[in-house]
Short mmCIF file of C-alpha atoms in Angstrom, two decimals:
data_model
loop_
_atom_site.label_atom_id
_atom_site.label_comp_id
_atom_site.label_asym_id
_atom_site.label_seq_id
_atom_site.Cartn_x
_atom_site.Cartn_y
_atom_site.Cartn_z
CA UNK A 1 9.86 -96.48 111.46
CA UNK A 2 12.76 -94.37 112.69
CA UNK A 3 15.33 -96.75 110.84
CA UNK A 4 13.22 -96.84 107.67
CA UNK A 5 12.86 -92.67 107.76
CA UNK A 6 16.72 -93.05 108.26
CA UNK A 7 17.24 -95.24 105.06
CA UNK A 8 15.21 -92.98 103.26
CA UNK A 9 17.19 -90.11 103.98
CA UNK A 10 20.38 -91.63 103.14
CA UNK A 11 19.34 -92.51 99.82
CA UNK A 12 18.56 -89.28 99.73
CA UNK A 13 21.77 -87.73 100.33
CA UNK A 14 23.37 -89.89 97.99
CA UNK A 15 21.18 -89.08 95.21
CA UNK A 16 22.11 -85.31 96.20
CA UNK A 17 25.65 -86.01 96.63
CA UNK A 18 26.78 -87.94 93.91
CA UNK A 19 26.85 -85.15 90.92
CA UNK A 20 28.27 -82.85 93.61
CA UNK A 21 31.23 -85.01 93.97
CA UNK A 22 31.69 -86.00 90.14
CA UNK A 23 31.84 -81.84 89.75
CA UNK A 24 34.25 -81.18 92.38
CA UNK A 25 36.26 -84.38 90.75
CA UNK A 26 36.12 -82.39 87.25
CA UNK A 27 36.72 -79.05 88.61
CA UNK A 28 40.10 -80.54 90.38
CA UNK A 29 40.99 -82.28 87.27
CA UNK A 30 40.18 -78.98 85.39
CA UNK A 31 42.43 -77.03 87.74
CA UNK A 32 45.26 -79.98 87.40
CA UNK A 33 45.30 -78.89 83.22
CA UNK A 34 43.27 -81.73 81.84
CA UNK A 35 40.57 -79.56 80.39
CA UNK A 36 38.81 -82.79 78.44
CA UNK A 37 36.69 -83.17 81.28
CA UNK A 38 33.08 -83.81 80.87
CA UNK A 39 30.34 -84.24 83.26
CA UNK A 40 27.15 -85.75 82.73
CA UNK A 41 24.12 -83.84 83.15
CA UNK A 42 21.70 -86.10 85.38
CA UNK A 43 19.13 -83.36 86.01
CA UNK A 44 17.62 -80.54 85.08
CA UNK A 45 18.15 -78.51 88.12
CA UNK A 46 20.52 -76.43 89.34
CA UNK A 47 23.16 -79.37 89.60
CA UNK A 48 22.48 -80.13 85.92
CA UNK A 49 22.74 -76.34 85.03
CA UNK A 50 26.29 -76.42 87.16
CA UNK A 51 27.45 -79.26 85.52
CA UNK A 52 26.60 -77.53 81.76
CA UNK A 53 28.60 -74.67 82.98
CA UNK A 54 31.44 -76.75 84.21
CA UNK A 55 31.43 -78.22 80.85
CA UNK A 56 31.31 -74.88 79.04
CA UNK A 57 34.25 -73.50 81.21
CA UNK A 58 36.57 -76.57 80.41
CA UNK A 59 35.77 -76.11 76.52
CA UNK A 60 36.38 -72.39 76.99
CA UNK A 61 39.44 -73.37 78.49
CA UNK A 62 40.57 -75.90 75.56
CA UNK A 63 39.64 -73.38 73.52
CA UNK A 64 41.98 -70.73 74.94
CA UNK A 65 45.05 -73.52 75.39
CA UNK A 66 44.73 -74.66 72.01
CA UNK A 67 44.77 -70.55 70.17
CA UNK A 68 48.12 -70.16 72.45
CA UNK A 69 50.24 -72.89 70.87
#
């Protein structure tokens, strides 16, 4: 039972961990320039809120890049 609970919670962390690192991948990207970046909203939690305003902050950021030249 104690390997099974362990299983469990590594599927668990994944789950949790996986939009965490595809944001920190996009904010790095975003802070490299490349403000196309897009993440996919998997949830409609706080992750899923973070990643629509990580998405609104790299099309306020096109925005801005493209009125300068």
């Amino acid at each position: 039972s104690l390997l099974g609970a362990a299983a469990i919670a590594w599927l668990l962390a994944r789950n949790l961990l996986s939009p965490v690192r595809d944001m920190a991948a996009a904010t790095r990207t975003l802070a490299n320039g490349n403000y196309g970046v897009a993440i996919a909203k998997t949830s409609n939690d706080e992750l899923g809120q973070l990643a629509d305003d990580v998405n609104t902050l790299a099309a306020a950021l096109a925005a801005q890049q493209a009125s300068r030249q």
